[in-house]
Short mmCIF file of C-alpha atoms in Angstrom, two decimals:
data_model
loop_
_atom_site.label_atom_id
_atom_site.label_comp_id
_atom_site.label_asym_id
_atom_site.label_seq_id
_atom_site.Cartn_x
_atom_site.Cartn_y
_atom_site.Cartn_z
CA UNK Y 219 -21.93 -27.89 -24.74
CA UNK Y 220 -21.72 -25.33 -21.91
CA UNK Y 221 -21.59 -28.21 -19.41
CA UNK Y 222 -18.79 -29.83 -21.36
CA UNK Y 223 -16.76 -26.56 -21.17
CA UNK Y 224 -17.37 -26.34 -17.41
CA UNK Y 225 -16.18 -29.88 -17.02
CA UNK Y 226 -13.05 -29.21 -19.16
CA UNK Y 227 -12.22 -25.99 -17.18
CA UNK Y 228 -12.68 -27.91 -13.88
CA UNK Y 229 -10.37 -30.68 -15.13
CA UNK Y 230 -7.74 -28.17 -16.19
CA UNK Y 231 -7.97 -26.39 -12.76
CA UNK Y 232 -7.58 -29.69 -10.90
CA UNK Y 233 -4.55 -30.60 -13.12
CA UNK Y 234 -2.95 -27.24 -12.39
CA UNK Y 235 -3.39 -27.68 -8.68
CA UNK Y 236 -1.80 -31.07 -8.88
CA UNK Y 237 1.33 -29.77 -10.57
CA UNK Y 238 4.37 -29.61 -8.38
CA UNK Y 239 5.08 -26.20 -6.89
CA UNK Y 240 8.65 -24.98 -7.41
CA UNK Y 241 8.76 -23.39 -3.96
CA UNK Y 242 6.72 -23.37 -0.75
CA UNK Y 243 6.96 -20.13 1.11
CA UNK Y 244 5.46 -19.98 4.59
CA UNK Y 245 7.51 -17.07 5.93
CA UNK Y 246 7.40 -14.07 3.54
CA UNK Y 247 9.93 -12.13 5.60
CA UNK Y 248 12.76 -14.19 4.09
CA UNK Y 249 11.02 -16.52 1.63
CA UNK Y 250 9.97 -13.89 -0.78
CA UNK Y 251 13.42 -12.25 -0.66
CA UNK Y 252 15.16 -15.51 -1.49
CA UNK Y 253 12.74 -16.16 -4.38
CA UNK Y 254 13.42 -12.71 -5.77
CA UNK Y 255 17.12 -13.16 -5.45
CA UNK Y 256 16.95 -16.47 -7.35
CA UNK Y 257 14.76 -15.10 -10.08
CA UNK Y 258 16.85 -11.94 -10.66
CA UNK Y 259 20.28 -13.53 -10.54
CA UNK Y 260 21.62 -14.15 -14.08
CA UNK Y 261 24.53 -16.17 -12.60
CA UNK Y 262 22.05 -19.03 -11.93
CA UNK Y 263 20.80 -19.15 -15.57
CA UNK Y 264 21.00 -22.86 -16.60
CA UNK Y 265 21.91 -23.92 -13.07
CA UNK Y 266 19.86 -25.74 -10.43
CA UNK Y 267 19.31 -24.37 -6.95
CA UNK Y 268 17.88 -26.55 -4.16
CA UNK Y 269 17.22 -24.71 -0.88
CA UNK Y 270 15.68 -25.83 2.37
CA UNK Y 271 15.02 -23.81 5.58
CA UNK Y 272 13.62 -25.31 8.75
CA UNK Y 273 12.75 -24.09 12.28
CA UNK Y 274 15.54 -25.41 14.42
CA UNK Y 275 13.17 -25.85 17.38
CA UNK Y 276 10.27 -27.68 15.76
CA UNK Y 277 11.78 -28.97 12.55
CA UNK Y 278 9.04 -27.41 10.59
CA UNK Y 279 9.87 -26.75 6.92
CA UNK Y 280 9.65 -22.94 6.49
CA UNK Y 281 10.94 -22.55 2.98
CA UNK Y 282 11.47 -25.07 0.21
CA UNK Y 283 12.85 -24.43 -3.26
CA UNK Y 284 13.20 -27.69 -5.10
CA UNK Y 285 14.14 -29.12 -1.70
CA UNK Y 286 13.40 -32.73 -2.61
CA UNK Y 287 15.60 -32.67 -5.74
CA UNK Y 288 18.67 -34.85 -5.43
CA UNK Y 289 21.78 -32.85 -6.17
CA UNK Y 290 25.59 -33.22 -5.76
CA UNK Y 291 26.41 -31.87 -2.30
CA UNK Y 292 30.23 -31.50 -2.63
CA UNK Y 293 31.80 -31.15 0.85
CA UNK Y 294 28.40 -30.74 2.54
CA UNK Y 295 28.47 -34.53 2.55
CA UNK Y 296 31.01 -34.14 5.35
CA UNK Y 297 28.07 -33.20 7.57
CA UNK Y 298 26.76 -36.71 7.09
CA UNK Y 299 30.17 -38.30 7.69
CA UNK Y 300 30.79 -36.28 10.86
CA UNK Y 301 27.32 -37.16 12.28
CA UNK Y 302 27.88 -40.86 11.50
CA UNK Y 303 31.40 -40.88 13.00
CA UNK Y 304 30.12 -39.23 16.22
CA UNK Y 305 27.22 -41.59 16.45
CA UNK Y 306 29.18 -44.80 15.84
CA UNK Y 307 32.64 -44.03 17.27
CA UNK Y 308 31.78 -41.39 19.86
CA UNK Y 309 33.38 -38.03 20.53
CA UNK Y 310 36.07 -39.50 22.85
CA UNK Y 311 37.23 -42.11 20.30
CA UNK Y 312 40.96 -42.14 19.67
CA UNK Y 313 43.16 -43.68 16.99
CA UNK Y 314 46.32 -45.59 17.89
CA UNK Y 315 49.67 -46.19 16.15
CA UNK Y 316 51.54 -49.13 17.68
CA UNK Y 317 55.06 -50.49 17.80
CA UNK Y 318 55.64 -54.25 18.10
CA UNK Y 319 58.62 -56.63 18.05
CA UNK Y 320 58.65 -60.27 17.04
CA UNK Y 321 62.13 -61.15 18.40
CA UNK Y 322 64.06 -61.16 21.65
CA UNK Y 323 65.31 -58.27 23.67
CA UNK Y 324 68.86 -58.38 25.02
CA UNK Y 325 69.69 -55.31 27.09
CA UNK Y 326 69.68 -52.46 24.51
CA UNK Y 327 69.41 -54.76 21.51
CA UNK Y 328 66.28 -56.09 19.78
CA UNK Y 329 67.01 -59.15 17.64
CA UNK Y 330 63.99 -59.39 15.37
CA UNK Y 331 61.66 -57.14 13.35
CA UNK Y 332 60.04 -53.99 14.61
CA UNK Y 333 56.53 -53.32 13.24
CA UNK Y 334 54.81 -49.95 13.10
CA UNK Y 335 51.11 -50.63 12.81
CA UNK Y 336 48.74 -47.80 11.75
CA UNK Y 337 45.18 -47.92 12.94
CA UNK Y 338 43.66 -45.05 11.06
CA UNK Y 339 44.96 -41.94 12.73
CA UNK Y 340 44.50 -39.13 10.08
CA UNK Y 341 46.41 -36.60 12.11
CA UNK Y 342 49.88 -38.19 12.18
CA UNK Y 343 52.70 -35.76 11.50
CA UNK Y 344 56.46 -35.95 11.73
CA UNK Y 345 56.48 -35.03 15.48
CA UNK Y 346 54.47 -38.16 16.18
CA UNK Y 347 57.00 -40.44 14.58
CA UNK Y 348 59.67 -38.64 16.59
CA UNK Y 349 57.68 -39.45 19.72
CA UNK Y 350 57.49 -43.18 18.77
CA UNK Y 351 61.25 -43.27 18.29
CA UNK Y 352 61.85 -41.34 21.51
CA UNK Y 353 59.78 -43.78 23.45
CA UNK Y 354 61.86 -46.67 22.20
CA UNK Y 355 64.97 -44.77 23.28
CA UNK Y 356 63.47 -44.14 26.74
CA UNK Y 357 62.86 -47.90 27.03
CA UNK Y 358 66.50 -48.46 26.51
CA UNK Y 359 66.54 -49.54 22.84
CA UNK Y 360 69.61 -48.47 20.91
CA UNK Y 361 70.00 -51.15 18.22
CA UNK Y 362 67.60 -53.20 16.09
CA UNK Y 363 68.87 -56.16 14.22
CA UNK Y 364 65.95 -56.86 11.95
CA UNK Y 365 63.56 -55.26 9.43
CA UNK Y 366 61.42 -52.12 9.94
CA UNK Y 367 57.96 -53.24 8.81
CA UNK Y 368 54.97 -50.98 8.04
CA UNK Y 369 51.57 -52.55 8.78
CA UNK Y 370 48.61 -50.79 7.18
CA UNK Y 371 46.34 -53.85 7.22
CA UNK Y 372 43.82 -52.20 9.65
CA UNK Y 373 42.15 -50.96 6.42
CA UNK Y 374 41.93 -52.56 2.99
CA UNK Y 375 44.50 -51.66 0.30
CA UNK Y 376 42.16 -49.60 -1.88
CA UNK Y 377 43.87 -46.18 -1.94
CA UNK Y 378 41.34 -44.02 -3.80
CA UNK Y 379 37.60 -43.62 -3.48
CA UNK Y 380 35.76 -44.94 -6.50
CA UNK Y 381 35.12 -41.52 -8.18
CA UNK Y 382 38.19 -39.52 -7.40
CA UNK Y 383 39.16 -37.67 -10.63
CA UNK Y 384 42.53 -38.64 -12.01
CA UNK Y 385 43.37 -34.93 -12.22
CA UNK Y 386 43.14 -34.65 -8.45
CA UNK Y 387 45.64 -37.36 -7.78
CA UNK Y 388 48.48 -35.04 -6.77
CA UNK Y 389 46.31 -32.30 -5.21
CA UNK Y 390 46.59 -31.99 -1.41
CA UNK Y 391 42.90 -32.86 -1.11
CA UNK Y 392 43.24 -35.98 -3.23
CA UNK Y 393 45.73 -38.02 -1.18
CA UNK Y 394 45.77 -41.77 -1.03
CA UNK Y 395 44.12 -43.41 1.95
CA UNK Y 396 46.00 -45.79 4.15
CA UNK Y 397 45.69 -46.93 7.77
CA UNK Y 398 49.27 -45.75 8.28
CA UNK Y 399 49.85 -42.33 6.74
CA UNK Y 400 51.32 -38.92 7.53
CA UNK Y 401 50.65 -35.32 6.74
CA UNK Y 402 53.05 -32.48 5.85
CA UNK Y 403 51.82 -30.58 9.01
CA UNK Y 404 48.81 -30.16 11.26
CA UNK Y 405 47.58 -27.63 8.70
CA UNK Y 406 47.55 -30.10 5.76
CA UNK Y 407 45.48 -33.03 4.74
CA UNK Y 408 46.61 -36.67 4.98
CA UNK Y 409 49.38 -38.19 2.76
CA UNK Y 410 50.97 -34.91 1.85
CA UNK Y 411 54.39 -33.21 1.69
CA UNK Y 412 55.13 -29.55 1.34
CA UNK Y 413 57.69 -28.24 -1.22
CA UNK Y 414 59.25 -24.91 -0.41
CA UNK Y 415 60.98 -23.13 -3.31
CA UNK Y 416 63.28 -20.17 -2.52
CA UNK Y 417 65.44 -18.10 -4.83
CA UNK Y 418 69.16 -19.01 -5.18
CA UNK Y 419 71.88 -16.74 -3.81
CA UNK Y 420 72.89 -15.56 -7.23
CA UNK Y 421 71.29 -14.89 -10.57
CA UNK Y 422 71.33 -17.93 -12.77
CA UNK Y 423 71.43 -20.38 -9.94
CA UNK Y 424 68.78 -23.02 -9.40
CA UNK Y 425 66.22 -22.28 -6.72
CA UNK Y 426 66.67 -23.78 -3.24
CA UNK Y 427 64.14 -26.58 -2.66
CA UNK Y 428 63.23 -27.84 0.77
CA UNK Y 429 60.86 -30.71 1.71
CA UNK Y 430 58.66 -30.50 4.75
CA UNK Y 431 58.94 -32.83 6.57
CA UNK Y 432 62.45 -33.70 5.51
CA UNK Y 433 62.53 -37.20 3.94
CA UNK Y 434 64.20 -39.47 1.38
CA UNK Y 435 60.87 -40.71 0.03
CA UNK Y 436 60.25 -37.88 -2.32
CA UNK Y 437 62.88 -36.95 -4.94
CA UNK Y 438 63.17 -33.59 -6.64
CA UNK Y 439 64.03 -32.68 -10.20
CA UNK Y 440 64.98 -29.05 -10.03
CA UNK Y 441 64.59 -27.33 -13.35
CA UNK Y 442 64.33 -23.83 -12.01
CA UNK Y 443 66.29 -20.62 -12.44
CA UNK Y 444 66.88 -17.57 -10.29
CA UNK Y 445 66.26 -14.41 -12.28
CA UNK Y 446 66.16 -10.61 -11.83
CA UNK Y 447 63.23 -9.04 -10.01
CA UNK Y 448 61.44 -8.35 -13.34
CA UNK Y 449 58.95 -10.70 -14.93
CA UNK Y 450 59.57 -14.35 -13.92
CA UNK Y 451 58.14 -17.40 -15.64
CA UNK Y 452 55.64 -18.99 -13.24
CA UNK Y 453 56.66 -21.93 -11.12
CA UNK Y 454 55.10 -25.38 -11.59
CA UNK Y 455 55.35 -28.22 -9.03
CA UNK Y 456 54.20 -31.58 -10.45
CA UNK Y 457 54.57 -35.13 -9.21
CA UNK Y 458 55.02 -37.81 -11.96
CA UNK Y 459 52.20 -40.25 -11.90
CA UNK Y 460 52.98 -43.49 -10.08
CA UNK Y 461 56.14 -42.17 -8.55
CA UNK Y 462 57.35 -39.77 -5.84
CA UNK Y 463 59.46 -37.77 -8.23
CA UNK Y 464 58.47 -34.08 -8.15
CA UNK Y 465 59.46 -31.88 -11.06
CA UNK Y 466 59.82 -28.24 -10.37
CA UNK Y 467 60.26 -25.77 -13.27
CA UNK Y 468 60.02 -22.09 -13.84
CA UNK Y 469 61.78 -19.07 -12.54
CA UNK Y 470 62.06 -17.38 -9.09
CA UNK Y 471 62.82 -13.65 -8.74
CA UNK Y 472 65.85 -13.15 -6.51
CA UNK Y 473 64.06 -10.49 -4.43
CA UNK Y 474 60.98 -12.67 -3.86
CA UNK Y 475 60.08 -14.99 -1.00
CA UNK Y 476 59.61 -17.86 -3.47
CA UNK Y 477 56.64 -20.14 -3.24
CA UNK Y 478 55.25 -23.11 -1.35
CA UNK Y 479 53.23 -26.03 -2.76
CA UNK Y 480 51.65 -29.02 -0.98
CA UNK Y 481 51.21 -32.18 -2.97
CA UNK Y 482 49.76 -35.65 -2.26
CA UNK Y 483 52.38 -38.39 -2.31
CA UNK Y 484 52.31 -41.79 -3.86
CA UNK Y 485 51.90 -44.68 -1.37
CA UNK Y 486 51.61 -42.98 2.05
CA UNK Y 487 52.48 -46.18 4.01
CA UNK Y 488 56.06 -45.94 2.68
CA UNK Y 489 56.16 -42.31 3.48
CA UNK Y 490 55.23 -43.01 7.12
CA UNK Y 491 57.83 -45.74 7.27
CA UNK Y 492 60.49 -43.42 5.93
CA UNK Y 493 59.66 -40.78 8.54
CA UNK Y 494 59.85 -43.46 11.28
CA UNK Y 495 63.28 -44.57 10.04
CA UNK Y 496 64.54 -41.01 10.14
CA UNK Y 497 63.12 -40.58 13.67
CA UNK Y 498 65.02 -43.64 14.83
CA UNK Y 499 68.22 -42.17 13.39
CA UNK Y 500 67.61 -38.82 15.09
CA UNK Y 501 67.28 -40.67 18.36
CA UNK Y 502 70.56 -42.49 17.82
CA UNK Y 503 68.85 -45.88 17.35
CA UNK Y 504 70.73 -47.92 14.78
CA UNK Y 505 69.12 -50.74 12.83
CA UNK Y 506 70.33 -53.33 10.39
CA UNK Y 507 67.74 -54.74 8.04
CA UNK Y 508 65.23 -53.84 5.32
CA UNK Y 509 62.32 -51.47 5.04
CA UNK Y 510 59.19 -53.33 3.95
CA UNK Y 511 55.42 -53.68 4.29
CA UNK Y 512 53.83 -56.52 6.15
CA UNK Y 513 51.28 -57.64 8.67
CA UNK Y 514 52.15 -57.83 12.36
CA UNK Y 515 52.19 -61.52 13.39
CA UNK Y 516 50.14 -62.87 16.24
CA UNK Y 517 51.93 -63.06 19.57
CA UNK Y 518 54.23 -60.10 19.01
CA UNK Y 519 55.14 -57.89 21.96
CA UNK Y 520 53.83 -54.31 22.25
CA UNK Y 521 56.65 -51.80 22.58
CA UNK Y 522 54.65 -48.57 22.65
CA UNK Y 523 51.30 -47.22 21.56
CA UNK Y 524 50.81 -43.67 20.46
CA UNK Y 525 47.23 -42.33 21.00
CA UNK Y 526 45.73 -39.56 18.87
CA UNK Y 527 43.62 -36.63 19.99
CA UNK Y 528 39.97 -37.63 20.45
CA UNK Y 529 37.56 -37.55 17.56
CA UNK Y 530 35.95 -34.35 18.90
CA UNK Y 531 39.20 -32.52 18.17
CA UNK Y 532 39.83 -34.38 14.88
CA UNK Y 533 36.47 -33.04 13.58
CA UNK Y 534 37.70 -29.46 13.81
CA UNK Y 535 40.15 -29.68 10.84
CA UNK Y 536 37.75 -32.02 9.10
CA UNK Y 537 34.85 -29.60 9.03
CA UNK Y 538 36.46 -26.21 9.47
CA UNK Y 539 39.24 -26.76 6.91
CA UNK Y 540 37.38 -29.50 4.91
CA UNK Y 541 40.17 -32.12 4.87
CA UNK Y 542 39.01 -34.80 2.47
CA UNK Y 543 41.40 -37.52 3.69
CA UNK Y 544 40.04 -37.27 7.17
CA UNK Y 545 36.53 -38.01 5.85
CA UNK Y 546 37.68 -41.03 3.89
CA UNK Y 547 39.52 -42.44 6.91
CA UNK Y 548 36.52 -41.83 9.21
CA UNK Y 549 34.40 -43.85 6.73
CA UNK Y 550 36.82 -46.77 6.77
CA UNK Y 551 37.08 -46.58 10.58
CA UNK Y 552 33.32 -46.77 10.95
CA UNK Y 553 33.31 -49.85 8.72
CA UNK Y 554 36.18 -51.41 10.60
CA UNK Y 555 34.61 -50.94 14.09
CA UNK Y 556 31.06 -51.76 13.09
CA UNK Y 557 31.53 -54.55 10.52
CA UNK Y 558 35.15 -55.62 11.01
CA UNK Y 559 36.13 -54.30 7.53
CA UNK Y 560 37.98 -51.09 6.93
CA UNK Y 561 36.62 -50.31 3.51
CA UNK Y 562 34.42 -47.73 1.78
CA UNK Y 563 31.74 -50.24 1.11
CA UNK Y 564 31.41 -51.32 4.78
CA UNK Y 565 31.66 -47.78 6.13
CA UNK Y 566 29.03 -46.44 3.68
CA UNK Y 567 26.69 -49.23 4.65
CA UNK Y 568 26.96 -48.11 8.32
CA UNK Y 569 26.46 -44.45 7.33
CA UNK Y 570 23.21 -45.33 5.57
CA UNK Y 571 22.02 -47.23 8.69
CA UNK Y 572 22.81 -44.12 10.76
CA UNK Y 573 20.76 -41.92 8.35
CA UNK Y 574 17.76 -44.16 8.85
CA UNK Y 575 18.17 -43.73 12.65
CA UNK Y 576 17.89 -39.97 12.16
CA UNK Y 577 14.82 -40.17 9.95
CA UNK Y 578 16.56 -39.67 6.59
CA UNK Y 579 15.20 -41.80 3.80
CA UNK Y 580 18.18 -43.73 2.37
CA UNK Y 581 16.34 -44.14 -0.94
CA UNK Y 582 16.70 -40.37 -1.50
CA UNK Y 583 20.56 -40.30 -1.16
CA UNK Y 584 23.55 -41.77 -3.02
CA UNK Y 585 26.80 -41.92 -1.00
CA UNK Y 586 30.09 -42.86 -2.65
CA UNK Y 587 32.72 -41.48 -0.28
CA UNK Y 588 33.20 -39.67 3.03
CA UNK Y 589 34.40 -36.31 1.66
CA UNK Y 590 31.94 -35.32 -1.04
CA UNK Y 591 34.54 -35.20 -3.78
CA UNK Y 592 32.53 -37.65 -5.95
CA UNK Y 593 30.25 -36.18 -8.59
CA UNK Y 594 28.04 -39.25 -8.04
CA UNK Y 595 27.05 -38.33 -4.46
CA UNK Y 596 23.48 -37.15 -4.26
CA UNK Y 597 21.27 -35.74 -1.46
CA UNK Y 598 18.23 -33.48 -1.34
CA UNK Y 599 18.51 -30.23 0.60
CA UNK Y 600 15.34 -31.17 2.55
CA UNK Y 601 16.97 -34.36 3.79
CA UNK Y 602 20.13 -32.56 4.83
CA UNK Y 603 18.17 -30.05 6.94
CA UNK Y 604 16.18 -32.96 8.34
CA UNK Y 605 19.44 -34.55 9.45
CA UNK Y 606 20.75 -31.33 10.97
CA UNK Y 607 17.50 -31.01 12.89
CA UNK Y 608 17.45 -34.58 14.20
CA UNK Y 609 21.01 -34.62 15.52
CA UNK Y 610 20.36 -31.69 17.87
CA UNK Y 611 19.04 -34.13 20.47
CA UNK Y 612 22.31 -36.12 20.59
CA UNK Y 613 24.77 -35.66 23.41
CA UNK Y 614 27.50 -35.11 20.98
CA UNK Y 615 25.76 -32.32 19.09
CA UNK Y 616 27.72 -29.46 20.84
CA UNK Y 617 30.91 -31.09 19.52
CA UNK Y 618 29.44 -31.26 16.02
CA UNK Y 619 28.29 -27.64 16.15
CA UNK Y 620 31.71 -26.42 17.52
CA UNK Y 621 33.51 -28.05 14.58
CA UNK Y 622 31.48 -26.04 11.95
CA UNK Y 623 33.06 -23.00 10.30
CA UNK Y 624 31.85 -19.64 11.76
CA UNK Y 625 31.00 -16.88 9.26
CA UNK Y 626 33.19 -13.86 9.55
CA UNK Y 627 35.53 -15.17 12.22
CA UNK Y 628 39.01 -14.04 11.11
CA UNK Y 629 40.76 -16.74 13.12
CA UNK Y 630 40.91 -19.64 10.73
CA UNK Y 631 40.75 -22.15 13.63
CA UNK Y 632 37.28 -20.75 14.31
CA UNK Y 633 36.14 -19.42 10.95
CA UNK Y 634 37.71 -22.11 8.79
CA UNK Y 635 36.50 -21.90 5.21
CA UNK Y 636 34.01 -19.12 6.25
CA UNK Y 637 36.68 -16.86 7.86
CA UNK Y 638 36.54 -14.40 4.93
CA UNK Y 639 32.86 -14.64 4.11
CA UNK Y 640 29.82 -12.76 5.41
CA UNK Y 641 31.71 -10.14 7.38
CA UNK Y 642 28.72 -7.83 7.71
CA UNK Y 643 27.38 -7.25 11.17
CA UNK Y 644 24.13 -9.05 10.60
CA UNK Y 645 25.62 -12.42 9.89
CA UNK Y 646 29.12 -12.31 11.51
CA UNK Y 647 29.30 -15.14 14.07
CA UNK Y 648 25.59 -15.98 13.57
CA UNK Y 649 26.13 -18.48 10.76
CA UNK Y 650 27.74 -21.82 11.49
CA UNK Y 651 27.80 -23.87 8.35
CA UNK Y 652 29.76 -26.23 6.09
CA UNK Y 653 30.94 -25.12 2.71
CA UNK Y 654 31.26 -27.26 -0.37
CA UNK Y 655 32.98 -26.86 -3.66
CA UNK Y 656 33.73 -29.20 -6.62
CA UNK Y 657 33.65 -28.39 -10.30
CA UNK Y 658 30.24 -26.95 -11.19
CA UNK Y 659 28.97 -27.37 -7.63
CA UNK Y 660 28.78 -25.13 -4.64
CA UNK Y 661 26.95 -25.66 -1.31
CA UNK Y 662 26.44 -24.20 2.10
CA UNK Y 663 24.43 -25.84 4.94
CA UNK Y 664 24.17 -25.33 8.63
CA UNK Y 665 22.64 -23.19 11.32
CA UNK Y 666 21.82 -19.45 11.59
CA UNK Y 667 20.66 -17.22 14.40
CA UNK Y 668 18.31 -14.53 13.15
CA UNK Y 669 18.15 -10.94 14.22
CA UNK Y 670 15.02 -11.71 16.18
CA UNK Y 671 16.81 -14.54 18.05
CA UNK Y 672 15.28 -17.50 16.30
CA UNK Y 673 17.37 -20.49 15.25
CA UNK Y 674 17.09 -21.75 11.71
CA UNK Y 675 18.53 -24.68 9.81
CA UNK Y 676 19.31 -24.21 6.17
CA UNK Y 677 20.81 -26.01 3.18
CA UNK Y 678 21.77 -24.36 -0.14
CA UNK Y 679 22.93 -26.71 -2.85
CA UNK Y 680 23.79 -25.21 -6.35
CA UNK Y 681 24.57 -27.46 -9.34
CA UNK Y 682 25.51 -27.00 -12.98
CA UNK Y 683 27.35 -23.75 -12.31
CA UNK Y 684 29.77 -22.00 -14.63
CA UNK Y 685 31.16 -19.58 -12.00
CA UNK Y 686 31.69 -20.92 -8.49
CA UNK Y 687 32.83 -17.69 -6.90
CA UNK Y 688 29.64 -15.92 -7.90
CA UNK Y 689 27.74 -18.86 -6.46
CA UNK Y 690 29.40 -18.30 -3.12
CA UNK Y 691 28.16 -14.71 -3.22
CA UNK Y 692 24.59 -15.98 -3.75
CA UNK Y 693 24.90 -18.36 -0.82
CA UNK Y 694 26.14 -15.52 1.37
CA UNK Y 695 23.33 -13.31 0.41
CA UNK Y 696 20.80 -16.07 1.24
CA UNK Y 697 22.39 -16.71 4.61
CA UNK Y 698 22.43 -13.00 5.30
CA UNK Y 699 18.74 -12.77 4.43
CA UNK Y 700 18.08 -15.54 7.02
CA UNK Y 701 20.27 -13.82 9.65
CA UNK Y 702 18.29 -10.54 9.11
CA UNK Y 703 14.94 -12.22 9.51
#
C-alpha cells in the first residue's frame, strides 16, 4: 500500500513538472518586477498578456510570459511588413507615377489621350500632381485634344483588405487602396481629404467649409450654423457610403477656430485624376475630352516620370505615424515585384517566405494584411522578438531602426506615436518601438537600452482589453522597468 502511494506521489510530481509554466524568468532584476506588475494590475483582469524579452546581442530569451501564445498584434504587424519591404524591395527602392500619350504631337498640341499611370506611390500629394503638369508645360504642351485616363492597373482592383471593419471605411486610417492614389497632405494617410470647418462671419450663418486639397471630387452638404460663444452642438463630419458626399452638421461658436477632420474618400483613383486635371488647368494646359479609367496601351510614348522618395524615407511615416495605407500598398508592391501580381494574396505569400528566411515559423503566424488592422492577424510575442533579433544582421537594419518611434521625443518626426509617452529620464530616448492599437488590443514591440548599457529586444501584446489607455500605461511601465535594468 505504501509503495502504491509513493508511486502515485511520484506520478503526480512528474505530471506537475510537465505542466506548462506561465512565465520563464531568468533575470530577476526585471522579470520579477514585470510578473508582480501583471499580477497586481486589475486592468488586466480577463485580458491576455503575452510578453517576450531577448538579449539583443545573443538572441537569448531572458523573459517569457505566455510568449508562444498567438495573439492579435494590431499595428505591431507593421514591423513584419517593414522588414519584408526592406528585404524584398531594398531601402533605395522608389515608386514612379508616369505620364504617357497614345497620339501625335504637333508643336504645343497633343492629339490623343494622355494617361497618368500610378505604380504604387503611397506618398503622392497635390504638389506632385502640380509637378506632373508643370513638366508637361515645360515640354511645351499647352493643349490636349483627347481623354485624360487614370491607369491604376499596376495593382488589382480590390480596394479593401479582407477584414477591414465597415465602420472604419471613412476613417483616415481605413482608406481604399489603389496603385494611383493621393493623400490630403504629407501628414495624412493615403486616399484622404481634409475638411476644414470655420465659423461664419455672422451669427446664424453656415460655417465656412474648405477642402484640402481643393477639388471637385468631394461634394459638401453644409448643415451647420454659427452660434454665440456659449454651448455649441458638436460638429459631425460624415461621408455617405459609396459616395464622396460629405455631410457636415452641428454648430460652430463664432469666437472659435472651428475644427478639422480628415476622411477617407471613395475611389482614390478618381480623386488622383481630379487633382491632375486641376493641376493642368493651373498650368494653363487646356484639354478637350473625357475623364476616365483605363489601361495604358502598349507602344505609348512616355511624357514624364515622377519618382518618389526612396523606401527608406517612406518607412518613417509608415512606422512613426502608423499609416495603414502605406502598409497595404507595400504588401501589394512586394507581390507585384516578386510574383508579378499586385495583390494582398501575392504579397502576403512573399512576406511568409521572408519570415522563414529570418527563422520565424510561418505555422505560428496568421497574416491577413500589411497594417495590422485585421482582428484575424495572429503572431506570438516570442516570434516577433525573434524577428527583431534576426534582422539586426541586415545591411538595411539601421534604416529600420531609424524609422521606429522614439519614446519621449517631443518632435513627432522623431517620437511619432511615442512622442508623449515615457517622458521619464530612465526611458526617454532609450526605447525605440512600434505601437499598436485596435479595439480590445494594444501592443508595443522594439528595442530598449538599459541603464547598464545592455541592449534588449521586447514585445508586449495585450488582448481582450476593456480599457486601451490603461493598457498603454502598463506597456510604458514594463518598458521603463527594462530601461532601468
